[in-house]
Short mmCIF file of C-alpha atoms in Angstrom, two decimals:
data_model
loop_
_atom_site.label_atom_id
_atom_site.label_comp_id
_atom_site.label_asym_id
_atom_site.label_seq_id
_atom_site.Cartn_x
_atom_site.Cartn_y
_atom_site.Cartn_z
CA UNK V 1 22.57 11.50 -14.22
CA UNK V 2 20.06 9.78 -11.97
CA UNK V 3 20.25 10.87 -8.37
CA UNK V 4 20.64 7.91 -6.00
CA UNK V 5 18.05 7.47 -3.29
CA UNK V 6 19.21 8.03 0.26
CA UNK V 7 19.00 5.08 2.64
CA UNK V 8 18.88 7.00 5.91
CA UNK V 9 15.47 6.99 7.54
CA UNK V 10 15.50 7.79 11.26
CA UNK V 11 12.84 5.94 13.22
CA UNK V 12 11.59 9.17 14.84
CA UNK V 13 11.18 11.03 11.54
CA UNK V 14 7.59 11.97 10.78
CA UNK V 15 6.11 9.98 7.94
CA UNK V 16 5.21 13.15 6.00
CA UNK V 17 8.77 14.47 6.28
CA UNK V 18 10.20 11.11 5.23
CA UNK V 19 7.88 10.96 2.23
CA UNK V 20 8.74 14.55 1.27
CA UNK V 21 12.45 13.71 1.31
CA UNK V 22 11.92 10.54 -0.75
CA UNK V 23 9.95 12.45 -3.41
CA UNK V 24 12.65 15.12 -3.56
CA UNK V 25 15.33 12.45 -4.14
CA UNK V 26 13.57 10.50 -6.88
CA UNK V 27 15.73 9.65 -9.92
CA UNK V 28 15.04 11.72 -13.04
CA UNK V 29 13.62 8.88 -15.17
CA UNK V 30 12.48 5.73 -13.40
CA UNK V 31 12.81 4.33 -9.90
CA UNK V 32 12.79 0.67 -8.89
CA UNK V 33 10.59 -0.74 -6.13
CA UNK V 34 13.80 -1.80 -4.38
CA UNK V 35 15.13 1.79 -4.35
CA UNK V 36 11.90 3.06 -2.85
CA UNK V 37 11.70 0.28 -0.27
CA UNK V 38 15.23 1.02 0.92
CA UNK V 39 13.94 4.33 2.29
CA UNK V 40 11.46 2.55 4.54
CA UNK V 41 13.44 -0.49 5.66
CA UNK V 42 13.88 0.87 9.18
CA UNK V 43 10.13 1.36 9.34
CA UNK V 44 9.63 -2.31 8.41
CA UNK V 45 6.21 -3.41 7.15
CA UNK V 46 4.31 -0.15 7.76
CA UNK V 47 6.58 1.99 5.60
CA UNK V 48 6.84 -0.48 2.73
CA UNK V 49 3.08 -1.02 2.80
CA UNK V 50 2.49 2.75 2.63
CA UNK V 51 4.77 3.01 -0.37
CA UNK V 52 3.18 0.11 -2.24
CA UNK V 53 -0.38 1.20 -1.45
CA UNK V 54 0.38 4.66 -2.88
CA UNK V 55 2.10 3.18 -5.95
CA UNK V 56 -0.90 0.90 -6.55
CA UNK V 57 -2.95 3.99 -7.42
CA UNK V 58 -0.86 4.33 -10.60
CA UNK V 59 -2.63 2.70 -13.58
CA UNK V 60 -0.88 -0.42 -14.84
CA UNK V 61 1.23 -0.85 -11.69
CA UNK V 62 -1.42 -2.25 -9.36
CA UNK V 63 -0.77 -5.87 -10.39
CA UNK V 64 2.88 -5.67 -9.32
CA UNK V 65 2.24 -3.59 -6.20
CA UNK V 66 -0.72 -5.80 -5.30
CA UNK V 67 1.45 -8.90 -5.60
CA UNK V 68 4.08 -7.29 -3.36
CA UNK V 69 1.44 -6.35 -0.78
CA UNK V 70 0.04 -9.87 -0.91
CA UNK V 71 3.52 -11.12 0.01
CA UNK V 72 3.65 -8.60 2.87
CA UNK V 73 0.28 -9.83 4.12
CA UNK V 74 1.40 -13.46 4.07
CA UNK V 75 4.68 -12.57 5.81
CA UNK V 76 2.83 -10.68 8.55
CA UNK V 77 0.46 -13.60 8.90
CA UNK V 78 3.44 -15.94 9.26
CA UNK V 79 5.12 -13.70 11.84
CA UNK V 80 8.03 -12.30 9.79
CA UNK V 81 9.90 -9.36 11.36
CA UNK V 82 10.91 -7.61 8.11
CA UNK V 83 9.55 -7.78 4.54
CA UNK V 84 11.41 -9.61 1.76
CA UNK V 85 10.57 -9.73 -1.95
CA UNK V 86 11.69 -11.73 -5.01
CA UNK V 87 13.91 -10.01 -7.59
CA UNK V 88 11.05 -9.67 -10.10
CA UNK V 89 9.25 -7.27 -7.78
CA UNK V 90 12.30 -5.51 -6.33
CA UNK V 91 13.71 -4.62 -9.75
CA UNK V 92 10.41 -3.52 -11.30
CA UNK V 93 10.71 0.15 -12.31
CA UNK V 94 8.04 2.85 -12.15
CA UNK V 95 8.00 6.25 -13.85
CA UNK V 96 9.37 8.79 -11.36
CA UNK V 97 6.93 11.53 -12.43
CA UNK V 98 3.95 9.29 -11.76
CA UNK V 99 5.34 8.34 -8.34
CA UNK V 100 5.89 12.03 -7.55
CA UNK V 101 2.35 12.98 -8.60
CA UNK V 102 0.73 10.24 -6.53
CA UNK V 103 3.11 10.87 -3.64
CA UNK V 104 2.30 14.58 -3.41
CA UNK V 105 -1.43 13.86 -3.51
CA UNK V 106 -1.06 11.34 -0.65
CA UNK V 107 1.26 13.69 1.24
CA UNK V 108 -1.48 16.24 1.81
CA UNK V 109 -3.74 13.65 3.42
CA UNK V 110 -0.91 12.08 5.43
CA UNK V 111 0.08 15.49 6.84
CA UNK V 112 -3.52 16.05 7.95
CA UNK V 113 -3.72 12.58 9.49
CA UNK V 114 -0.55 13.13 11.52
CA UNK V 115 -2.30 15.76 13.65
CA UNK V 116 -4.50 13.01 15.08
CA UNK V 117 -2.12 10.03 15.07
CA UNK V 118 -0.10 9.02 18.11
CA UNK V 119 1.06 5.76 19.75
CA UNK V 120 -1.91 4.23 21.62
CA UNK V 121 -3.60 0.88 22.15
CA UNK V 122 -0.30 -0.74 21.27
CA UNK V 123 -1.74 -4.26 21.66
CA UNK V 124 -3.45 -3.74 18.32
CA UNK V 125 -0.03 -3.33 16.68
CA UNK V 126 1.35 -6.60 18.06
CA UNK V 127 0.67 -10.32 17.47
CA UNK V 128 -1.81 -11.95 17.30
CA UNK V 129 -3.68 -8.88 15.99
CA UNK V 130 -0.77 -8.18 13.64
CA UNK V 131 -1.18 -11.64 12.11
CA UNK V 132 -4.88 -10.95 11.50
CA UNK V 133 -3.94 -7.63 9.89
CA UNK V 134 -1.65 -9.63 7.59
CA UNK V 135 -4.62 -11.70 6.44
CA UNK V 136 -6.65 -8.53 5.81
CA UNK V 137 -3.76 -7.02 3.84
CA UNK V 138 -3.53 -10.17 1.73
CA UNK V 139 -7.27 -10.03 0.97
CA UNK V 140 -7.13 -6.34 0.04
CA UNK V 141 -4.15 -7.00 -2.21
CA UNK V 142 -6.15 -9.51 -4.23
CA UNK V 143 -8.77 -6.80 -4.86
CA UNK V 144 -6.03 -4.33 -5.85
CA UNK V 145 -4.85 -6.78 -8.50
CA UNK V 146 -8.27 -7.09 -10.14
CA UNK V 147 -8.02 -5.76 -13.72
CA UNK V 148 -11.25 -3.77 -13.33
CA UNK V 149 -11.87 0.00 -13.46
CA UNK V 150 -11.59 1.73 -10.04
CA UNK V 151 -11.38 -1.59 -8.21
CA UNK V 152 -7.96 -0.70 -6.79
CA UNK V 153 -8.98 2.64 -5.22
CA UNK V 154 -10.98 1.52 -2.11
CA UNK V 155 -8.48 -1.18 -1.02
CA UNK V 156 -5.54 1.18 -1.65
CA UNK V 157 -7.09 3.77 0.65
CA UNK V 158 -7.72 1.13 3.33
CA UNK V 159 -4.12 -0.08 2.98
CA UNK V 160 -2.77 3.47 3.34
CA UNK V 161 -4.76 3.92 6.57
CA UNK V 162 -3.54 0.56 7.91
CA UNK V 163 0.05 1.41 7.01
CA UNK V 164 -0.18 4.72 8.90
CA UNK V 165 -1.50 2.87 11.93
CA UNK V 166 1.39 0.41 11.76
CA UNK V 167 3.97 3.14 11.15
CA UNK V 168 2.87 5.30 14.08
CA UNK V 169 1.76 2.37 16.28
CA UNK V 170 -1.74 3.80 16.59
CA UNK V 171 -4.37 1.18 17.41
CA UNK V 172 -7.24 3.59 16.76
CA UNK V 173 -6.05 4.24 13.20
CA UNK V 174 -5.66 0.50 12.70
CA UNK V 175 -9.31 -0.01 13.72
CA UNK V 176 -10.33 2.70 11.23
CA UNK V 177 -8.21 0.95 8.60
CA UNK V 178 -9.88 -2.38 9.33
CA UNK V 179 -13.34 -0.80 8.95
CA UNK V 180 -12.22 0.76 5.66
CA UNK V 181 -10.92 -2.68 4.64
CA UNK V 182 -14.32 -4.27 5.23
CA UNK V 183 -15.95 -1.62 3.03
CA UNK V 184 -13.25 -2.02 0.37
CA UNK V 185 -13.65 -5.80 0.29
CA UNK V 186 -17.42 -5.44 -0.04
CA UNK V 187 -17.02 -2.94 -2.89
CA UNK V 188 -14.46 -5.19 -4.56
CA UNK V 189 -16.82 -8.16 -4.31
CA UNK V 190 -19.66 -6.16 -5.87
CA UNK V 191 -17.45 -4.88 -8.73
CA UNK V 192 -16.12 -8.38 -9.41
CA UNK V 193 -19.66 -9.83 -9.32
CA UNK V 194 -20.97 -7.21 -11.77
CA UNK V 195 -18.00 -7.81 -14.08
CA UNK V 196 -18.51 -11.58 -13.96
CA UNK V 197 -22.25 -11.31 -14.68
CA UNK V 198 -21.57 -8.86 -17.53
CA UNK V 199 -19.06 -11.29 -18.99
CA UNK V 200 -21.60 -14.12 -18.82
CA UNK V 201 -24.22 -11.97 -20.55
CA UNK V 202 -21.73 -11.08 -23.28
CA UNK V 203 -20.90 -14.73 -23.98
CA UNK V 204 -24.58 -15.67 -23.93
CA UNK V 205 -25.38 -13.03 -26.56
CA UNK V 206 -22.26 -13.85 -28.56
CA UNK V 207 -22.91 -17.57 -28.69
CA UNK V 208 -25.02 -18.82 -31.65
#
């Protein structure tokens, strides 16, 4: 029998401890995006973004997670207080073993990051900066959705850093995340440009 996910997530619980508990409570077979998001609802956008950024590292899932993160970006840009998703995204199911593998890999890095993260420069976690972050998240999500090899890795890392900054209200981490986002967008542009030029060359050679 599948084990139901808990919905209790105290606001003062460390992100690494929360993630450890979520991974321990994963259903045996598959878990829906809605089930996973329920764990982070009290953490609002930061927690849901962390979850989706980690899930986007799973091959074949990045289109759905990227679409969900694009919605988050637009909602932050528009000034929403909590994230909301259509049923298509909420009910999409991911293999629990894959989520666990990715989650444990991210957990090691998150635990290390927590030694340096603390609430500071809180203005960078509030509007209007938060609205700008929403636009950056939306842009990164478009790169995540590109059906190209390794194109989802740099933006996913940038999104994980941004989500940690939002979760822990750390303006310094948010700045680091924004710098990582600039690099990720540049890499995504280069990959997309190379793919487009390769496609043009292919059609030129293929045409009579």
